[in-house]
Amino acid sequence: MQVEFFQSLPSTQEFLIEALKNGEIKPPHMIVAHNQTKGIGSRGNSWEGLGGNLFMSFCISEDELPSDIPPPSISIYFSMLMREVLSELGSKCWLKWPNDFYVDERKIGGTLTNKVDEIYICGMGINLASAPENAGILDIKASVDELVWGFVSMLDKKILWKPIFSKFRIDFCKSKSFITHIANRAVSLQDAEICDDGAILLNGEKVYSLR
């Protein structure tokens, strides 16, 4: 994975997509910004770019990942790799279905993944130093470098889906106290059941994260 650091970018995700489209980079490649002014969050929301936080986006080809990962749950896989890094550093961060990092009951970050042809494009943001109103901050002191290189190292291990999912299943129990958004509707996860491929069963319907 080639990693580039920038002092400030409007959006690491948009910068990476444009560079990929223009042939300026090729996967695997990561873009990290120390400040982000127009970040992209889930459901088209913005992700506030407060200084000192983690803002990174990367692209990786499908054939560079374990073949057993369910494609619609790729954000869960990437998020759980970062959760492993955070856990090894001493954080009690957990992952709310499908792609949000939480400490206790406050969101501290999230993951957004798209696929273009056979390439996954993933953006990830975590509040390390400051947070907007109603959001939280990581519960340990960790630098951007620690998380970036820790994640790259974790990605290089090519951990299979099954052991990753077994840990996510435990986190999912905490998700049941929260809502998620499906088709732009806020839906309680209280009665949801998690499936082996990362989807949930809700009101008799199987729903994937798709982001």
XYZ file of N, CA and C in Angstrom:
633
model
N 0.837 -1.190 0.000
C 0.000 0.000 0.000
C 0.878 1.249 0.000
N 0.741 2.088 -1.008
C 1.447 3.366 -1.014
C 0.594 4.384 -0.270
N 1.208 5.138 0.635
C 0.479 6.086 1.471
C 1.007 7.498 1.216
N 0.093 8.432 0.947
C 0.441 9.843 0.767
C -0.237 10.671 1.856
N 0.520 11.587 2.454
C -0.004 12.476 3.481
C -0.110 13.895 2.937
N -1.217 14.559 3.262
C -1.435 15.942 2.860
C -1.791 16.762 4.090
N -1.410 18.029 4.090
C -1.758 18.888 5.206
C -3.260 19.131 5.247
N -3.846 19.438 4.069
C -5.283 19.722 4.016
C -5.843 19.361 2.643
N -7.026 18.779 2.635
C -7.752 18.467 1.402
C -9.231 18.741 1.638
N -9.987 19.113 0.592
C -11.437 19.210 0.761
C -12.034 17.863 1.165
N -11.626 16.781 0.460
C -12.137 15.434 0.742
C -11.121 14.405 0.276
N -10.637 13.567 1.181
C -9.701 12.516 0.780
C -10.356 11.557 -0.206
N -11.655 11.303 -0.022
C -12.386 10.382 -0.895
C -12.455 10.927 -2.327
N -12.856 12.180 -2.462
C -12.985 12.771 -3.798
C -11.622 12.921 -4.461
N -10.601 13.280 -3.685
C -9.249 13.410 -4.224
C -8.762 12.072 -4.760
N -8.972 11.005 -3.991
C -8.520 9.678 -4.407
C -9.268 9.210 -5.652
N -10.579 9.406 -5.691
C -11.375 8.977 -6.841
C -10.919 9.690 -8.108
N -10.659 10.994 -8.001
C -10.227 11.769 -9.168
C -8.847 11.320 -9.635
N -7.943 11.087 -8.690
C -6.597 10.637 -9.049
C -6.627 9.249 -9.688
N -7.512 8.398 -9.194
C -7.667 7.055 -9.753
C -8.226 7.131 -11.169
N -9.221 7.989 -11.352
C -9.862 8.159 -12.656
C -8.875 8.692 -13.692
N -7.973 9.587 -13.254
C -7.011 10.201 -14.172
C -5.752 9.362 -14.381
N -5.694 8.209 -13.733
C -4.538 7.337 -13.885
C -3.305 7.809 -13.143
N -3.479 8.740 -12.191
C -2.346 9.271 -11.436
C -1.911 8.321 -10.322
N -2.809 7.471 -9.892
C -2.491 6.461 -8.886
C -3.103 5.141 -9.312
N -2.670 4.069 -8.690
C -3.279 2.762 -8.911
C -3.319 2.030 -7.578
N -4.287 1.137 -7.411
C -4.400 0.419 -6.140
C -3.247 -0.563 -5.959
N -2.864 -0.808 -4.700
C -3.409 -0.216 -3.471
C -2.751 1.130 -3.165
N -3.564 2.108 -2.794
C -3.067 3.463 -2.548
C -3.941 4.113 -1.487
N -3.306 4.893 -0.595
C -4.040 5.565 0.473
C -3.697 7.053 0.507
N -4.725 7.862 0.759
C -4.586 9.301 0.914
C -4.974 9.662 2.349
N -4.104 10.398 3.050
C -4.376 10.826 4.419
C -4.239 12.340 4.494
N -5.212 13.003 5.119
C -5.151 14.451 5.292
C -5.179 14.792 6.778
N -4.366 15.766 7.169
C -4.378 16.205 8.566
C -5.581 17.107 8.841
N -6.132 17.670 7.764
C -7.340 18.484 7.892
C -8.196 18.263 6.654
N -9.503 18.194 6.835
C -10.420 17.932 5.719
C -11.580 18.923 5.822
N -11.827 19.652 4.742
C -12.799 20.745 4.815
C -14.194 20.377 4.316
N -14.282 19.358 3.452
C -15.592 18.983 2.894
C -15.705 17.458 2.821
N -15.540 16.805 3.957
C -15.581 15.347 3.986
C -16.967 14.799 3.697
N -16.996 13.535 3.266
C -18.246 12.867 2.911
C -18.593 11.836 3.973
N -19.806 11.925 4.511
C -20.282 10.945 5.474
C -21.319 10.028 4.848
N -21.890 9.158 5.646
C -22.913 8.246 5.146
C -24.192 9.006 4.816
N -24.984 8.435 3.896
C -26.255 9.015 3.453
C -26.100 10.430 2.902
N -24.910 10.737 2.328
C -24.700 12.035 1.718
C -24.413 13.158 2.692
N -24.297 12.838 3.979
C -23.999 13.871 4.963
C -22.532 14.272 4.877
N -22.218 15.442 5.443
C -20.822 15.860 5.507
C -20.199 15.294 6.775
N -18.866 15.139 6.749
C -18.136 14.717 7.941
C -17.204 15.859 8.307
N -17.484 16.528 9.420
C -16.746 17.727 9.787
C -15.263 17.434 9.976
N -14.429 18.274 9.324
C -12.991 18.052 9.323
C -12.261 18.856 10.362
N -12.390 18.500 11.614
C -11.709 19.209 12.684
C -10.263 18.732 12.787
N -9.324 19.668 12.968
C -7.899 19.355 12.968
C -7.508 18.341 14.030
N -6.534 17.500 13.695
C -6.034 16.513 14.643
C -6.736 15.175 14.578
N -7.798 15.075 13.771
C -8.534 13.824 13.642
C -8.010 13.007 12.461
N -8.498 11.781 12.323
C -8.068 10.904 11.230
C -9.002 11.058 10.040
N -8.422 11.382 8.887
C -9.169 11.438 7.631
C -8.363 10.663 6.602
N -8.865 9.518 6.171
C -8.117 8.728 5.201
C -9.061 8.035 4.224
N -8.556 7.845 3.013
C -9.277 7.086 1.992
C -8.261 6.218 1.261
N -8.704 5.041 0.857
C -7.787 4.157 0.139
C -8.542 3.379 -0.926
N -7.794 2.896 -1.905
C -8.367 2.017 -2.925
C -7.566 0.722 -2.936
N -8.281 -0.368 -3.167
C -7.648 -1.678 -3.204
C -8.445 -2.589 -4.127
N -7.750 -3.370 -4.901
C -8.421 -4.278 -5.838
C -9.057 -5.442 -5.095
N -10.159 -5.912 -5.615
C -10.878 -7.022 -4.989
C -9.994 -8.253 -4.857
N -9.134 -8.495 -5.854
C -8.318 -9.716 -5.818
C -7.146 -9.627 -4.837
N -6.982 -8.473 -4.185
C -5.946 -8.340 -3.158
C -6.494 -8.603 -1.760
N -7.770 -8.964 -1.691
C -8.420 -9.220 -0.406
C -8.804 -10.698 -0.307
N -9.025 -11.208 0.898
C -9.488 -12.594 1.037
C -10.772 -12.815 0.238
N -10.848 -13.946 -0.427
C -11.972 -14.201 -1.335
C -13.275 -14.522 -0.613
N -13.218 -14.755 0.707
C -14.441 -15.149 1.416
C -15.221 -13.957 1.981
N -14.767 -12.722 1.737
C -15.474 -11.554 2.264
C -16.747 -11.329 1.450
N -17.920 -11.259 2.094
C -19.156 -10.945 1.354
C -19.077 -9.507 0.838
N -19.090 -9.283 -0.466
C -18.916 -7.927 -1.009
C -19.824 -6.859 -0.394
N -21.115 -7.147 -0.134
C -21.945 -6.081 0.449
C -21.532 -5.688 1.872
N -20.716 -6.517 2.521
C -20.296 -6.246 3.901
C -18.838 -5.813 3.983
N -18.302 -5.309 2.867
C -16.894 -4.930 2.846
C -16.592 -3.809 3.835
N -17.556 -2.887 4.063
C -17.329 -1.807 5.034
C -17.185 -2.368 6.450
N -17.947 -3.423 6.742
C -17.808 -4.071 8.049
C -16.393 -4.626 8.194
N -15.907 -5.275 7.141
C -14.565 -5.870 7.176
C -13.509 -4.795 7.414
N -13.516 -3.731 6.612
C -12.522 -2.666 6.770
C -12.632 -2.022 8.156
N -13.855 -1.780 8.594
C -14.058 -1.145 9.900
C -13.542 -2.015 11.034
N -13.761 -3.320 10.933
C -13.304 -4.225 11.985
C -11.775 -4.335 12.018
N -11.131 -4.177 10.868
C -9.665 -4.148 10.873
C -9.165 -2.959 11.687
N -9.794 -1.797 11.476
C -9.400 -0.624 12.257
C -9.767 -0.807 13.725
N -10.901 -1.453 13.976
C -11.282 -1.700 15.361
C -10.240 -2.575 16.052
N -9.673 -3.537 15.313
C -8.617 -4.381 15.859
C -7.387 -3.542 16.226
N -7.035 -2.604 15.351
C -5.902 -1.717 15.626
C -6.168 -0.919 16.906
N -7.366 -0.346 16.999
C -7.731 0.458 18.165
C -7.731 -0.383 19.442
N -8.249 -1.596 19.337
C -8.293 -2.492 20.494
C -6.886 -2.831 20.988
N -5.978 -3.093 20.053
C -4.598 -3.415 20.427
C -3.909 -2.241 21.121
N -4.380 -1.016 20.828
C -3.817 0.176 21.461
C -4.485 0.480 22.799
N -5.523 -0.304 23.145
C -6.168 -0.147 24.442
C -7.536 0.500 24.429
N -8.084 0.774 23.241
C -9.400 1.403 23.157
C -10.524 0.399 23.403
N -11.635 0.895 23.955
C -12.840 0.094 24.118
C -13.861 0.434 23.030
N -13.382 1.012 21.941
C -14.235 1.332 20.794
C -14.935 0.069 20.290
N -16.171 0.211 19.809
C -16.890 -0.913 19.213
C -17.542 -0.453 17.919
N -17.997 -1.421 17.118
C -18.551 -1.096 15.803
C -20.055 -1.321 15.783
N -20.790 -0.242 15.561
C -22.246 -0.329 15.421
C -22.581 -0.682 13.971
N -23.520 -1.610 13.805
C -23.896 -2.020 12.449
C -24.426 -0.832 11.681
N -23.976 -0.611 10.420
C -22.992 -1.466 9.749
C -21.577 -0.901 9.729
N -21.389 0.392 10.013
C -20.066 0.969 9.715
C -19.676 2.145 10.604
N -20.226 2.230 11.806
C -19.942 3.377 12.665
C -19.112 2.975 13.879
N -18.063 3.740 14.161
C -17.238 3.525 15.348
C -17.873 4.246 16.531
N -17.996 3.548 17.643
C -18.588 4.119 18.850
C -17.673 3.906 20.046
N -17.710 4.856 20.977
C -17.187 4.667 22.315
C -18.358 4.906 23.252
N -18.705 3.889 24.018
C -19.916 3.926 24.842
C -21.117 4.198 23.925
N -21.808 5.306 24.123
C -23.009 5.570 23.317
C -22.822 6.728 22.336
N -21.577 7.103 22.100
C -21.326 8.222 21.186
C -20.536 7.781 19.958
N -20.984 8.241 18.804
C -20.285 7.940 17.556
C -18.996 8.740 17.494
N -17.897 8.059 17.147
C -16.614 8.751 17.026
C -16.059 8.693 15.602
N -16.730 7.986 14.715
C -16.224 7.888 13.349
C -17.058 6.945 12.510
N -16.614 6.750 11.278
C -17.363 5.870 10.387
C -16.573 5.516 9.138
N -17.128 4.614 8.364
C -16.511 4.101 7.151
C -17.525 4.155 6.016
N -17.053 4.494 4.831
C -17.918 4.545 3.655
C -17.168 3.890 2.498
N -17.745 2.867 1.895
C -17.063 2.130 0.832
C -17.922 2.053 -0.427
N -17.295 2.307 -1.561
C -17.930 2.140 -2.872
C -17.078 1.183 -3.698
N -17.662 0.674 -4.767
C -16.912 -0.198 -5.654
C -17.024 0.317 -7.079
N -15.872 0.479 -7.730
C -15.823 0.889 -9.132
C -15.114 -0.221 -9.896
N -15.853 -0.896 -10.765
C -15.334 -2.076 -11.455
C -14.878 -3.085 -10.398
N -13.594 -3.441 -10.374
C -13.102 -4.425 -9.394
C -12.296 -3.761 -8.284
N -12.502 -2.464 -8.109
C -11.725 -1.721 -7.115
C -12.632 -1.182 -6.014
N -12.268 -1.448 -4.761
C -12.979 -0.874 -3.620
C -12.350 0.474 -3.271
N -13.199 1.454 -3.024
C -12.757 2.779 -2.608
C -13.385 3.056 -1.249
N -12.539 3.185 -0.230
C -13.024 3.288 1.145
C -12.527 4.570 1.791
N -13.431 5.284 2.438
C -13.075 6.441 3.238
C -13.357 6.158 4.698
N -12.481 6.661 5.574
C -12.635 6.394 7.002
C -12.252 7.641 7.793
N -13.089 7.978 8.771
C -12.791 9.118 9.621
C -13.021 8.764 11.078
N -12.123 9.225 11.952
C -12.245 8.965 13.398
C -11.848 10.227 14.163
N -12.665 10.583 15.152
C -12.372 11.738 16.000
C -11.299 11.366 17.026
N -10.104 11.889 16.823
C -8.999 11.597 17.743
C -8.779 12.719 18.749
N -9.052 13.952 18.326
C -8.716 15.105 19.170
C -9.905 15.987 19.497
N -10.879 16.041 18.593
C -12.037 16.912 18.793
C -13.223 16.342 18.052
N -14.419 16.808 18.416
C -15.639 16.254 17.823
C -16.713 17.327 17.726
N -17.580 17.222 16.712
C -18.725 18.124 16.652
C -19.718 17.800 17.766
N -20.693 18.658 17.930
C -21.700 18.456 18.979
C -22.398 17.110 18.813
N -22.620 16.430 19.926
C -23.313 15.137 19.987
C -22.465 13.953 19.510
N -21.222 14.202 19.133
C -20.327 13.104 18.762
C -19.291 12.912 19.877
N -18.520 11.829 19.772
C -17.534 11.535 20.799
C -16.123 11.548 20.254
N -15.179 11.321 21.146
C -13.757 11.282 20.820
C -13.195 9.934 21.252
N -12.217 9.435 20.528
C -11.559 8.181 20.880
C -11.107 8.210 22.340
N -11.267 7.092 23.015
C -11.011 7.022 24.456
C -9.556 6.793 24.838
N -8.652 6.818 23.878
C -7.217 6.694 24.159
C -6.466 7.752 23.355
N -5.223 8.000 23.742
C -4.369 8.871 22.948
C -3.729 8.036 21.844
N -4.004 8.402 20.598
C -3.437 7.679 19.461
C -3.161 8.677 18.352
N -2.047 8.519 17.687
C -1.690 9.440 16.615
C -2.251 8.951 15.287
N -2.338 9.872 14.343
C -2.756 9.512 12.984
C -1.820 8.458 12.417
N -0.518 8.643 12.605
C 0.460 7.679 12.081
C 0.240 6.279 12.645
N -0.023 6.180 13.933
C -0.251 4.872 14.555
C -1.426 4.154 13.905
N -2.501 4.898 13.664
C -3.692 4.266 13.106
C -3.524 3.935 11.622
N -2.892 4.834 10.878
C -2.683 4.591 9.449
C -1.809 3.359 9.237
N -0.639 3.340 9.864
C 0.281 2.227 9.622
C -0.192 0.944 10.304
N -0.912 1.089 11.408
C -1.509 -0.087 12.031
C -2.550 -0.722 11.125
N -3.351 0.125 10.475
C -4.377 -0.380 9.562
C -3.737 -1.040 8.346
N -2.722 -0.401 7.777
C -2.042 -0.972 6.608
C -1.464 -2.341 6.952
N -0.860 -2.446 8.126
C -0.301 -3.727 8.570
C -1.398 -4.771 8.733
N -2.540 -4.369 9.288
C -3.651 -5.297 9.485
C -4.206 -5.756 8.140
N -4.294 -4.834 7.198
C -4.785 -5.158 5.858
C -3.861 -6.154 5.166
N -2.563 -5.988 5.372
C -1.580 -6.874 4.744
C -1.679 -8.312 5.253
N -2.260 -8.503 6.429
C -2.368 -9.850 6.993
C -3.411 -10.700 6.268
N -4.302 -10.032 5.500
C -5.350 -10.740 4.741
C -6.150 -11.689 5.639
N -6.628 -11.167 6.749
C -7.405 -11.970 7.697
C -8.726 -12.380 7.052
N -9.109 -13.625 7.219
C -10.343 -14.124 6.619
C -11.570 -13.509 7.288
N -12.699 -13.569 6.590
C -13.942 -12.989 7.084
C -14.424 -13.638 8.379
N -14.317 -14.965 8.476
C -14.911 -15.669 9.616
C -14.387 -15.174 10.967
N -13.057 -15.095 11.184
C -12.598 -14.592 12.485
C -12.925 -13.119 12.717
N -12.958 -12.343 11.650
C -13.356 -10.935 11.775
C -14.824 -10.859 12.182
N -15.652 -11.654 11.516
C -17.090 -11.606 11.781
C -17.423 -12.106 13.188
N -16.662 -13.069 13.685
C -16.955 -13.605 15.020
C -16.828 -12.507 16.074
N -15.920 -11.573 15.880
C -15.774 -10.443 16.805
C -16.866 -9.408 16.561
N -17.218 -9.209 15.305
C -18.277 -8.259 14.995
C -19.615 -8.717 15.571
N -19.839 -10.024 15.588
C -21.088 -10.556 16.129
C -21.275 -10.131 17.592
N -20.173 -10.090 18.342
C -20.236 -9.655 19.742
C -20.615 -8.184 19.821
N -20.005 -7.359 18.969
C -20.333 -5.932 18.933
C -21.792 -5.705 18.556
N -22.323 -6.590 17.714
C -23.692 -6.383 17.234
C -24.702 -6.385 18.372
N -24.410 -7.090 19.438
C -25.332 -7.089 20.587
C -25.536 -5.669 21.121
N -24.492 -4.847 21.078
C -24.609 -3.459 21.515
C -25.422 -2.635 20.521
N -25.352 -3.005 19.245
C -26.094 -2.269 18.211
C -27.597 -2.309 18.433
N -28.076 -3.344 19.132
C -29.515 -3.520 19.301
C -30.165 -2.390 20.106
N -29.365 -1.606 20.803
C -29.902 -0.481 21.574
C -30.029 0.784 20.727
N -29.673 0.691 19.438
C -29.606 1.867 18.586
C -30.524 1.729 17.371
N -30.563 2.800 16.594
C -31.271 2.770 15.317
C -30.251 2.740 14.194
N -30.692 2.376 13.013
C -29.893 2.532 11.805
C -30.803 3.149 10.748
N -30.232 3.513 9.615
C -31.031 4.115 8.548
C -31.084 3.161 7.361
N -32.281 2.797 6.973
C -32.520 1.915 5.827
C -33.482 2.632 4.898
N -33.050 2.840 3.651
C -33.865 3.569 2.671
C -34.314 4.920 3.245
N -33.352 5.598 3.880
C -33.593 6.936 4.455
C -34.609 6.940 5.596
N -34.873 5.771 6.173
C -35.773 5.695 7.330
C -34.980 5.246 8.555
N -35.263 5.868 9.679
C -34.640 5.456 10.938
C -35.360 4.207 11.447
N -34.600 3.130 11.657
C -35.174 1.844 12.036
C -34.460 1.315 13.280
N -35.223 0.849 14.259
C -34.640 0.271 15.462
C -34.003 -1.080 15.154
N -32.864 -1.338 15.766
C -32.183 -2.621 15.607
C -32.514 -3.605 16.733
N -33.453 -3.245 17.580
C -33.760 -4.058 18.760
C -34.101 -5.496 18.413
N -34.886 -5.701 17.363
C -35.322 -7.059 17.006
C -34.533 -7.643 15.832
N -33.465 -6.974 15.423
C -32.689 -7.453 14.276
C -31.814 -8.643 14.670
N -31.602 -9.526 13.718
C -30.692 -10.657 13.892
C -29.570 -10.536 12.869
N -28.364 -10.853 13.293
C -27.225 -10.757 12.394
C -27.017 -12.080 11.654
N -26.743 -11.989 10.354
C -26.496 -13.178 9.525
C -24.988 -13.363 9.349
N -24.583 -14.560 8.954
C -23.163 -14.873 8.834
C -22.449 -14.040 7.772
N -23.201 -13.455 6.841
C -22.570 -12.641 5.799
C -22.605 -11.149 6.125
N -22.976 -10.802 7.372
C -22.978 -9.400 7.784
C -24.288 -8.679 7.570
N -25.222 -9.311 6.878
C -26.547 -8.720 6.701
C -27.349 -8.877 7.988
N -28.464 -8.146 8.093
C -29.352 -8.331 9.231
C -30.715 -8.806 8.734
N -31.383 -9.566 9.580
C -32.775 -9.946 9.338
C -33.637 -9.014 10.174
N -34.502 -8.261 9.505
C -35.327 -7.278 10.181
C -36.731 -7.323 9.594
N -37.694 -7.653 10.446
C -39.086 -7.769 9.987
C -39.217 -8.713 8.800
N -38.479 -9.827 8.848
C -38.553 -10.839 7.801
C -37.795 -10.499 6.537
N -37.087 -9.375 6.542
C -36.354 -8.940 5.348
C -34.857 -8.947 5.629
N -34.078 -9.433 4.652
C -32.630 -9.442 4.787
C -32.072 -8.126 4.229
N -31.319 -7.438 5.063
C -30.824 -6.111 4.688
C -29.300 -6.080 4.807
N -28.653 -5.614 3.751
C -27.198 -5.452 3.762
C -26.845 -3.993 4.014
N -25.601 -3.777 4.426
C -25.195 -2.410 4.744
C -25.140 -1.532 3.489
N -24.586 -2.069 2.401
C -24.541 -1.357 1.121
C -23.913 0.015 1.226
N -22.921 0.162 2.058
C -22.192 1.437 2.108
C -20.832 1.222 2.777
